[in-house]
Short mmCIF file of N, CA and C in Angstrom, two decimals:
data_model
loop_
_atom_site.label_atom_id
_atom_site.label_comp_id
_atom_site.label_asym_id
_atom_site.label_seq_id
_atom_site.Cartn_x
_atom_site.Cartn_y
_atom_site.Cartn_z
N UNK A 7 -25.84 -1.21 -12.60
CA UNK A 7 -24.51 -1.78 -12.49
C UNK A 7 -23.54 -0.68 -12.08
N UNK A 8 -22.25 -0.85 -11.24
CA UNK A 8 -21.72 -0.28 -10.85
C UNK A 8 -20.82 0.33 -11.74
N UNK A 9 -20.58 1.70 -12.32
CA UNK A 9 -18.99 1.94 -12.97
C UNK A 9 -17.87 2.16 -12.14
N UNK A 10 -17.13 1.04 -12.70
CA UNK A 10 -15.63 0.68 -12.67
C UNK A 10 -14.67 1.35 -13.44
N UNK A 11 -13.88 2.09 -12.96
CA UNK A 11 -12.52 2.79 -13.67
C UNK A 11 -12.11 1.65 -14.25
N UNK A 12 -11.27 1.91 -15.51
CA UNK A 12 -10.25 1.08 -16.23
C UNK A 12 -9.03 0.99 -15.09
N UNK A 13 -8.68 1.40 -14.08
CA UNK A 13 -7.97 1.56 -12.75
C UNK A 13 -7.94 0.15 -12.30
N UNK A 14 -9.56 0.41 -11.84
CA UNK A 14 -9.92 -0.50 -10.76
C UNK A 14 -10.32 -2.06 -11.26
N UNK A 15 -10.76 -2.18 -12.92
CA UNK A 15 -10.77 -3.23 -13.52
C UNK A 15 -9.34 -4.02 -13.67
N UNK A 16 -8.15 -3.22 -13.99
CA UNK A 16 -6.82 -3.72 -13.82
C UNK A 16 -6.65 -4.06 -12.51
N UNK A 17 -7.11 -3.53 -11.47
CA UNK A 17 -6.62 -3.78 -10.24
C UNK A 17 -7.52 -5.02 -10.21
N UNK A 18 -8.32 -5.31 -9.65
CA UNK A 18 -9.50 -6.14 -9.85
C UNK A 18 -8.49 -7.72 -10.81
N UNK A 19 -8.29 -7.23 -11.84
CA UNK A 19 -7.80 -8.85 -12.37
C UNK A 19 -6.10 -9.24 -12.10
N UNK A 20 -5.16 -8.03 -11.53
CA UNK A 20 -4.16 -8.74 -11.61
C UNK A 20 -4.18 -9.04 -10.06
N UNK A 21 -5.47 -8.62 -9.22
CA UNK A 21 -5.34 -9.57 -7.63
C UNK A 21 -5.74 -10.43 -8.08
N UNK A 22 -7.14 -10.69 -8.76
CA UNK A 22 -7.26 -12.36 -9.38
C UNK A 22 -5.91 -12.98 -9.75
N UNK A 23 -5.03 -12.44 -10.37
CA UNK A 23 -3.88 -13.33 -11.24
C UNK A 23 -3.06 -13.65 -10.05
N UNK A 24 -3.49 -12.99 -8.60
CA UNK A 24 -2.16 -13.44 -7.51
C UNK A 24 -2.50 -13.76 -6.55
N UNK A 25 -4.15 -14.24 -6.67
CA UNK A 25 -4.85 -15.16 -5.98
C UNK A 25 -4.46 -15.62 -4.53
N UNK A 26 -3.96 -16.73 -4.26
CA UNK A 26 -3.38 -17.02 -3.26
C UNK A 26 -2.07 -17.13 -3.37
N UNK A 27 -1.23 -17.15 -4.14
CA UNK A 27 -0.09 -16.68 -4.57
C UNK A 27 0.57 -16.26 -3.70
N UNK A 28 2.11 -16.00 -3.67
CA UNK A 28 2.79 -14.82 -2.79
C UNK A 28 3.14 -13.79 -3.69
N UNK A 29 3.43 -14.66 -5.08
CA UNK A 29 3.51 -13.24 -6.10
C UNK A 29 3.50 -13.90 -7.57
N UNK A 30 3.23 -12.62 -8.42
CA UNK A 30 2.99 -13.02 -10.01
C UNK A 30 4.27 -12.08 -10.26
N UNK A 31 4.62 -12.60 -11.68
CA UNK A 31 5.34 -11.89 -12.56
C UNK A 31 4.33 -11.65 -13.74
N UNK A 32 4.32 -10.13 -14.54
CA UNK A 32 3.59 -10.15 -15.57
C UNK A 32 4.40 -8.90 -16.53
N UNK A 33 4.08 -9.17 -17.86
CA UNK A 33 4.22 -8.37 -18.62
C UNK A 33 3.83 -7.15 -18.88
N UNK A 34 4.55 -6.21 -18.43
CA UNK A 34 3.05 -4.88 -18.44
C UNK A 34 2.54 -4.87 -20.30
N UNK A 35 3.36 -5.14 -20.73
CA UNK A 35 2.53 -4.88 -22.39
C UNK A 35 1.75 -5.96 -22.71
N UNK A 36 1.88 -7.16 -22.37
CA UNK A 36 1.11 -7.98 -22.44
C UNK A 36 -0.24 -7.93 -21.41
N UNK A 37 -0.41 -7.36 -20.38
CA UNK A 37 -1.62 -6.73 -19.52
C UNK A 37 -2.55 -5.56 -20.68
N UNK A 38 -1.13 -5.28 -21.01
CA UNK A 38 -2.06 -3.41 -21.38
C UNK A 38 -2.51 -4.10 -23.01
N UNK A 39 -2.56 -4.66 -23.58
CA UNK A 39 -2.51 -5.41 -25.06
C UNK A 39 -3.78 -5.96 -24.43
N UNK A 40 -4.31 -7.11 -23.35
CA UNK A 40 -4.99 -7.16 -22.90
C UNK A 40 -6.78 -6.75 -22.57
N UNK A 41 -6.17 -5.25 -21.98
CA UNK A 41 -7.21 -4.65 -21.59
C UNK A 41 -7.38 -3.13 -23.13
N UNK A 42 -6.40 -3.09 -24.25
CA UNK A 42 -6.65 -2.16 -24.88
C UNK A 42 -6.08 -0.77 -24.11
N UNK A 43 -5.05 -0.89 -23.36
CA UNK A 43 -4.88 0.50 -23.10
C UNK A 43 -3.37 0.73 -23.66
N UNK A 44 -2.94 1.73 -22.69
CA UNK A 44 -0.83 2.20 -23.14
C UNK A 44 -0.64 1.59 -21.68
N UNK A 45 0.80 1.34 -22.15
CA UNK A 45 1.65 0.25 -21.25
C UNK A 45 1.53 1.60 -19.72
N UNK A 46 1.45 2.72 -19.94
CA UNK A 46 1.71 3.71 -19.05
C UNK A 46 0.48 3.60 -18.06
N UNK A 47 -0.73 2.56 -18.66
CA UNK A 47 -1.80 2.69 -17.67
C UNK A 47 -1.52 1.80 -16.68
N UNK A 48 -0.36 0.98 -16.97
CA UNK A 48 -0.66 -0.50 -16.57
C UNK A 48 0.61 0.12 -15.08
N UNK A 49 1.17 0.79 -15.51
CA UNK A 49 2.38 1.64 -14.49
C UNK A 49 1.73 2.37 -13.70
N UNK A 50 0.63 3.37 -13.80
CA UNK A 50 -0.46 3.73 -12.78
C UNK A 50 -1.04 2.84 -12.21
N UNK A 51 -1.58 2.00 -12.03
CA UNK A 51 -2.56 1.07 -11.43
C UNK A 51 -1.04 0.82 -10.30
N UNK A 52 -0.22 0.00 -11.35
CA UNK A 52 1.03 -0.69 -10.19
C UNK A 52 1.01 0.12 -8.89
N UNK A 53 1.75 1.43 -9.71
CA UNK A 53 2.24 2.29 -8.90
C UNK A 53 1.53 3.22 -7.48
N UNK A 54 -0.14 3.04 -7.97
CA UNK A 54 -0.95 3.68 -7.22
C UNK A 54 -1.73 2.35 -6.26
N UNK A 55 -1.77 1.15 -7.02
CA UNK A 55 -2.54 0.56 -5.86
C UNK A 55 -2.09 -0.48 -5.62
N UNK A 56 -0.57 -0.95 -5.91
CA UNK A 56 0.25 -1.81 -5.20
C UNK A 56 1.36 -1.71 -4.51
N UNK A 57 1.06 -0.50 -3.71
CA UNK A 57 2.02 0.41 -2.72
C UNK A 57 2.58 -1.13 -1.50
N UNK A 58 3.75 -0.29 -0.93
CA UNK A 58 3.96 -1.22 0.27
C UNK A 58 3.15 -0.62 1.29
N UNK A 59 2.68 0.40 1.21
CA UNK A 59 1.01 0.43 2.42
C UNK A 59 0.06 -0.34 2.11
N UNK A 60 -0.14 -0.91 0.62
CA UNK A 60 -1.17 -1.05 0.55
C UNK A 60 -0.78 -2.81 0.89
N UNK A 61 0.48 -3.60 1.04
CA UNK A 61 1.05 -4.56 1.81
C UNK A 61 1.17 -5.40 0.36
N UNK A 62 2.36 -4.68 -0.73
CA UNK A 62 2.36 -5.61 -1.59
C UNK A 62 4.08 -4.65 -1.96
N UNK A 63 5.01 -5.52 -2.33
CA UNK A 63 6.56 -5.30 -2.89
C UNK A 63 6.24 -5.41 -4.66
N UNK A 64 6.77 -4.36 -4.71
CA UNK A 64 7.01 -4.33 -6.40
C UNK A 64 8.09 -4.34 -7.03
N UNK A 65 8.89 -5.31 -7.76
CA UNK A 65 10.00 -4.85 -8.58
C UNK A 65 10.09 -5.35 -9.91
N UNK A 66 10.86 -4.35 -10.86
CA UNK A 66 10.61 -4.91 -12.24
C UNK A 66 12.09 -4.94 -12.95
N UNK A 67 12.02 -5.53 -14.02
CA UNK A 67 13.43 -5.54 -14.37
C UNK A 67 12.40 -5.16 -16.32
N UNK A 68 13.57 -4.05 -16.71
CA UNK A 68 13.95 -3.30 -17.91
C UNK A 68 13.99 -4.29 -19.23
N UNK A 69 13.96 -4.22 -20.25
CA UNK A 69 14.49 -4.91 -21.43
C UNK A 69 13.60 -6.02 -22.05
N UNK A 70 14.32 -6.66 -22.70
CA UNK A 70 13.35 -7.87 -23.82
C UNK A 70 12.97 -8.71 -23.00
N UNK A 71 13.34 -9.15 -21.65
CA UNK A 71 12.83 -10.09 -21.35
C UNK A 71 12.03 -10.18 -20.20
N UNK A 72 11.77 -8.05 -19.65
CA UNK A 72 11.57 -7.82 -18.65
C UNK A 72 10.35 -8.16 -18.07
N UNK A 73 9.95 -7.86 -17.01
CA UNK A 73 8.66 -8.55 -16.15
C UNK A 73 8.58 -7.23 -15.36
N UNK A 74 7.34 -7.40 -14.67
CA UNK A 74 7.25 -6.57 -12.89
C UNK A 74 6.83 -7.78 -12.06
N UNK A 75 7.15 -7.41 -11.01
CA UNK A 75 6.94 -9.27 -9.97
C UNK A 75 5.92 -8.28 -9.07
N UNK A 76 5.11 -8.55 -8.67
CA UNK A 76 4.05 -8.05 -7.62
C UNK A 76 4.57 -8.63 -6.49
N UNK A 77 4.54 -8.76 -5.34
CA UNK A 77 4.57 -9.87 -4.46
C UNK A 77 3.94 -9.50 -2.86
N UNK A 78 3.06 -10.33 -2.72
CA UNK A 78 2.06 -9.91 -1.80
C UNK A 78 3.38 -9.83 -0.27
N UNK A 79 3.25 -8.98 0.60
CA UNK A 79 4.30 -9.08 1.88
C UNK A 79 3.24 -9.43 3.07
N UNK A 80 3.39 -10.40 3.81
CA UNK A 80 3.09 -10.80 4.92
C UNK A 80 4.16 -10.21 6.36
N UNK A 81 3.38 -8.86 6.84
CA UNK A 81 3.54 -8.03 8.23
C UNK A 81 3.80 -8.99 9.43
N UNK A 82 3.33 -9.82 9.61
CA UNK A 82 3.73 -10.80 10.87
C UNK A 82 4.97 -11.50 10.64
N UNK A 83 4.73 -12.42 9.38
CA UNK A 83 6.29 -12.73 9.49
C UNK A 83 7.54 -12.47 8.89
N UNK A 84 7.40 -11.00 8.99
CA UNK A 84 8.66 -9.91 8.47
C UNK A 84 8.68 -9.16 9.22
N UNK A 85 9.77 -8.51 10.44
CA UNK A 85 9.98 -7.62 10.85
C UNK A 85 10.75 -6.82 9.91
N UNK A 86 11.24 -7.32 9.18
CA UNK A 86 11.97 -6.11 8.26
C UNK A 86 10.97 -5.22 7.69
N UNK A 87 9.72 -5.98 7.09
CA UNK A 87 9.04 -4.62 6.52
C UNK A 87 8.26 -3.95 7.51
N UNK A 88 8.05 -3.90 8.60
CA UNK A 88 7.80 -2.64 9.35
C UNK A 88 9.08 -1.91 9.28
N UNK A 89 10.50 -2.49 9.19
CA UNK A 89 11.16 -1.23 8.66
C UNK A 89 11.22 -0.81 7.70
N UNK A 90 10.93 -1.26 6.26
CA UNK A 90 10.70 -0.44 5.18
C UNK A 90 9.74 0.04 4.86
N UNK A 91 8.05 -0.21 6.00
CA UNK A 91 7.08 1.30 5.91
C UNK A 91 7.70 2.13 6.56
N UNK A 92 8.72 2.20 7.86
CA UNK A 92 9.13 3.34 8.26
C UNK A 92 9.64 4.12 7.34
N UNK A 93 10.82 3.72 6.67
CA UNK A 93 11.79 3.99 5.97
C UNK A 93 11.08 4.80 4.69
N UNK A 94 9.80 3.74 4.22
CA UNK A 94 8.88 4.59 2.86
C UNK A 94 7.84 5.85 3.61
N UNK A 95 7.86 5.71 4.82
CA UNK A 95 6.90 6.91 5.67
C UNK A 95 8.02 8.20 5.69
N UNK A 96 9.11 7.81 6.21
CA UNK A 96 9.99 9.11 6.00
C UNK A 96 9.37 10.38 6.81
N UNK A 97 9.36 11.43 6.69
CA UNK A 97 9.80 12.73 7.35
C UNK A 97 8.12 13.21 7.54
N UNK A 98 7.77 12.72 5.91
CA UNK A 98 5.68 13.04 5.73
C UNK A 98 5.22 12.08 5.01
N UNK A 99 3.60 11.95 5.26
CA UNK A 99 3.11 11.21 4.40
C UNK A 99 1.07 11.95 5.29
N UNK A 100 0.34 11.60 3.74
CA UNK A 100 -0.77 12.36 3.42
C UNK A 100 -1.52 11.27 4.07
N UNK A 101 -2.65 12.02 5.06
CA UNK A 101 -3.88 11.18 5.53
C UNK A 101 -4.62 10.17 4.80
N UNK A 102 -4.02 9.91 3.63
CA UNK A 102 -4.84 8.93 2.60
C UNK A 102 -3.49 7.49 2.67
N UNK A 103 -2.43 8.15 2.56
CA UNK A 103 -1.21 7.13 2.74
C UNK A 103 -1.07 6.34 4.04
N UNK A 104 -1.15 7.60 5.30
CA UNK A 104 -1.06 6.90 6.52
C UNK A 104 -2.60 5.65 6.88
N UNK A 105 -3.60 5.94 6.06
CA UNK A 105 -4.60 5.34 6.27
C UNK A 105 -4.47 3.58 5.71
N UNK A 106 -4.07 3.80 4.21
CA UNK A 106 -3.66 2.46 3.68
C UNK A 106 -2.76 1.69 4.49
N UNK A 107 -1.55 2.22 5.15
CA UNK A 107 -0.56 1.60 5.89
C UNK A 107 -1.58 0.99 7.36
N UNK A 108 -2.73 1.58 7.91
CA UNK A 108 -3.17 1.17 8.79
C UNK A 108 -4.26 0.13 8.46
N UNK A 109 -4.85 0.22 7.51
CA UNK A 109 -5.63 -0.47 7.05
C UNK A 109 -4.97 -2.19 6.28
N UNK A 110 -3.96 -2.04 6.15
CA UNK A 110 -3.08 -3.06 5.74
C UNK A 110 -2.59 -3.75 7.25
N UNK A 111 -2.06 -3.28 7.93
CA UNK A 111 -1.71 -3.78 9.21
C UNK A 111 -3.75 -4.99 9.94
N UNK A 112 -4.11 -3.83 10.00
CA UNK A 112 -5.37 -4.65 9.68
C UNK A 112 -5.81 -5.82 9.05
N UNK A 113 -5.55 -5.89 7.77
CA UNK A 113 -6.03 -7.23 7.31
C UNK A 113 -4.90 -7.83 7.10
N UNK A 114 -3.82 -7.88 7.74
CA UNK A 114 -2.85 -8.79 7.84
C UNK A 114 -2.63 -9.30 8.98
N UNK A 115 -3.57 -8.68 10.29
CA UNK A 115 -4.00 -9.44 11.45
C UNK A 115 -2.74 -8.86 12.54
N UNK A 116 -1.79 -7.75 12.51
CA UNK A 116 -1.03 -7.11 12.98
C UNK A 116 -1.75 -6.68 14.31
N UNK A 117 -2.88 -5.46 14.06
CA UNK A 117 -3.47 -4.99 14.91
C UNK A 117 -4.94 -5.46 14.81
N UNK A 118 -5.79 -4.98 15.59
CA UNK A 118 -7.12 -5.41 15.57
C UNK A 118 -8.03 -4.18 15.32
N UNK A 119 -9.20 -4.40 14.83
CA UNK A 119 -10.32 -3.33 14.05
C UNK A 119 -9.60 -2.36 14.85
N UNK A 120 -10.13 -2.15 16.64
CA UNK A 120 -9.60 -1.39 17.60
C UNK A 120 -8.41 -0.88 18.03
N UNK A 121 -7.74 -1.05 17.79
CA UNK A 121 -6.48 -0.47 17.42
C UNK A 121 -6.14 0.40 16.23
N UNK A 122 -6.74 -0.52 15.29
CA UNK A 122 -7.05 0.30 13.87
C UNK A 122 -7.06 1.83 13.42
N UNK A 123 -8.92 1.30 14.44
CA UNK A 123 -9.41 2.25 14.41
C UNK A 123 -8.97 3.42 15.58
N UNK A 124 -8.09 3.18 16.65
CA UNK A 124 -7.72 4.57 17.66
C UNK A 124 -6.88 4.73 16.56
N UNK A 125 -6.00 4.06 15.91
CA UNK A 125 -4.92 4.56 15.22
C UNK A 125 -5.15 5.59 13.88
N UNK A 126 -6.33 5.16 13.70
CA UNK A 126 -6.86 6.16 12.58
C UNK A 126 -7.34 7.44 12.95
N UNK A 127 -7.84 7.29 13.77
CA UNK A 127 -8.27 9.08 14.68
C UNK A 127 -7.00 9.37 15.12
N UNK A 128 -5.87 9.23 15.13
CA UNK A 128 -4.46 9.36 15.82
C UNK A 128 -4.05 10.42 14.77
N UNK A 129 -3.86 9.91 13.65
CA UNK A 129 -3.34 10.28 12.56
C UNK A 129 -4.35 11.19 11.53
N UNK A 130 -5.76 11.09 12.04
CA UNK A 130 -6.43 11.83 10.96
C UNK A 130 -6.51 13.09 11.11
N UNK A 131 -6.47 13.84 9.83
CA UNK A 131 -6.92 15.61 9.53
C UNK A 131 -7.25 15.77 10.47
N UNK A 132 -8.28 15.58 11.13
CA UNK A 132 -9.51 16.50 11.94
C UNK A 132 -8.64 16.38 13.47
N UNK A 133 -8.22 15.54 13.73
CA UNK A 133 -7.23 15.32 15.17
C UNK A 133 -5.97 16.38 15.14
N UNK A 134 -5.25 16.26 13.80
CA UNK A 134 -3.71 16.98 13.74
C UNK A 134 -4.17 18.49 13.66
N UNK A 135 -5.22 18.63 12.40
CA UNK A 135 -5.74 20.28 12.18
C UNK A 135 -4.64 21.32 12.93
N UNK A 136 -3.60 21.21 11.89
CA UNK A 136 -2.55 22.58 11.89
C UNK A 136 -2.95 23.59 10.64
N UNK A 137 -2.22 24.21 10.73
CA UNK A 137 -2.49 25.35 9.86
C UNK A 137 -2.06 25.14 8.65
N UNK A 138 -0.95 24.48 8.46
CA UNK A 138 -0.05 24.15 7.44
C UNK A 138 -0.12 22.47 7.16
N UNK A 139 -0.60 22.43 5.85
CA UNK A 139 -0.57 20.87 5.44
C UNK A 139 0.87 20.11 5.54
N UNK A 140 2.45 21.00 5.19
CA UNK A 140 3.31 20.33 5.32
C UNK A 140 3.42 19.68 6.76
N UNK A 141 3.26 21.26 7.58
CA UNK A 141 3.31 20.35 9.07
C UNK A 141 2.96 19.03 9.43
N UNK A 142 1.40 19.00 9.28
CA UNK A 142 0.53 18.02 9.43
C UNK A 142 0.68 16.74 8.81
N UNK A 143 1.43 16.83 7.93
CA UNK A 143 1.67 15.25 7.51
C UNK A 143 3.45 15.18 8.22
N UNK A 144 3.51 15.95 8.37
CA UNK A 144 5.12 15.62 9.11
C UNK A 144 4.71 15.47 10.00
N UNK A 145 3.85 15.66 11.28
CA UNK A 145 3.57 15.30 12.46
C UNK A 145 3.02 14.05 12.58
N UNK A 146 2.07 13.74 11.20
CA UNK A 146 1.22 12.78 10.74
C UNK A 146 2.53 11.28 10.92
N UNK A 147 3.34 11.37 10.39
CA UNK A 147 4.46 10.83 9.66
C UNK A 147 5.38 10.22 11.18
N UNK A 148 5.43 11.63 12.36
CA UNK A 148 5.94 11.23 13.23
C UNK A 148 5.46 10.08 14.02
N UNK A 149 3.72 10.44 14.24
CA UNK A 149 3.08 9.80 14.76
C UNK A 149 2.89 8.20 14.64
N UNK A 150 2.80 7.60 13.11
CA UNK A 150 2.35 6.71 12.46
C UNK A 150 4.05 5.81 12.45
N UNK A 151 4.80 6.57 12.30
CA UNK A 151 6.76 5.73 12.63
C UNK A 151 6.09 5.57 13.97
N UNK A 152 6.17 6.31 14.88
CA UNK A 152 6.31 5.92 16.57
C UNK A 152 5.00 4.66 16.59
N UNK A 153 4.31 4.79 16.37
CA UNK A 153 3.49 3.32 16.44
C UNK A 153 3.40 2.36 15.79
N UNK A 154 4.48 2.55 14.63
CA UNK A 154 5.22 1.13 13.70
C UNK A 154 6.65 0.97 14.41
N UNK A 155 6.97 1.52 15.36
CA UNK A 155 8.50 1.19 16.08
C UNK A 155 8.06 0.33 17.12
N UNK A 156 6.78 0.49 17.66
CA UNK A 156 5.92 -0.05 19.15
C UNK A 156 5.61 -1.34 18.12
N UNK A 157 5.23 -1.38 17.08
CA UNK A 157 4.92 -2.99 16.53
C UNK A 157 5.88 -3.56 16.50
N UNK A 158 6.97 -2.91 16.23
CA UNK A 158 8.28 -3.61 15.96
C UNK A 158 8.70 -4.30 16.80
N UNK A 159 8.75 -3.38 17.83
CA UNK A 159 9.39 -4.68 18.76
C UNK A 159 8.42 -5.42 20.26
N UNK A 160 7.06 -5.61 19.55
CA UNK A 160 6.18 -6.27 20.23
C UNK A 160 6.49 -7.49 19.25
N UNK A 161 6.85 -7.38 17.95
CA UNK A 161 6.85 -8.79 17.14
C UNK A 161 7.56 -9.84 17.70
#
């Protein structure tokens, strides 16, 4: 049998909980009560694998009655959020980040495998190979905006 992080088991059931959904609201203490962990695990998982690369909006509201809303984002019919991956791509971003953002465009039917995939040798380590990692994700960063500005206004 395969081992599963306590990560990837949270991840794993709150996509079950948003199924076909556009979005869930959930309790993080009532998740983490759940699975037996601290409310702080349930804020890692969010935070690490329901990125807007990874093509999902997160917002939560504070207090007694608070929630986090997941909400899955559909790339085709939003031009706005190709401007807020630009906007979350900013100046740099790490060959593991620019990859999720391409890989999301992908299964949201944006681009095709082939495109994908030139776009992934575009942006990967072994293509940029500067000397300096800051560089390289700032070039990384340039690269990956200039071919989310070309989606933009092909939409």
């Amino acid at each position: 049998m395969e081992d599963r992080s306590i990560s990837d088991i949270i991840e794993a059931y709150l996509k079950e909980i948003l199924g076909n959904s556009e979005q869930i609201e959930i309790r993080r203490s009532e998740v983490a009560n759940h699975f037996d962990v601290v409310p702080s695990q349930i804020n890692y998982v969010i935070k690490t694998r329901f990125t807007l690369q990874n093509g999902y909006l997160v917002q939560s509201k504070r207090g007694g009655g608070g929630y986090i809303r997941i909400e899955r984002i559909n790339l085709l019919d939003d031009v706005d959020v190709l401007d807020m991956l630009i906007n979350a791509i900013g100046d740099s971003i790490s060959e593991r980040d620019a990859f999720d953002v391409i890989r999301t465009l992908y299964e949201e039917k944006v681009i095709t495998r082939r495109e994908g995939d030139l776009m992934m040798v575009m942006v990967a380590k072994q293509t940029l190979k500067l000397d300096s990692r800051v560089k390289e994700n700032q070039l990384r960063a340039r690269v990956l905006t200039s071919l989310l500005n070309r989606l933009r206004f092909e939409s």
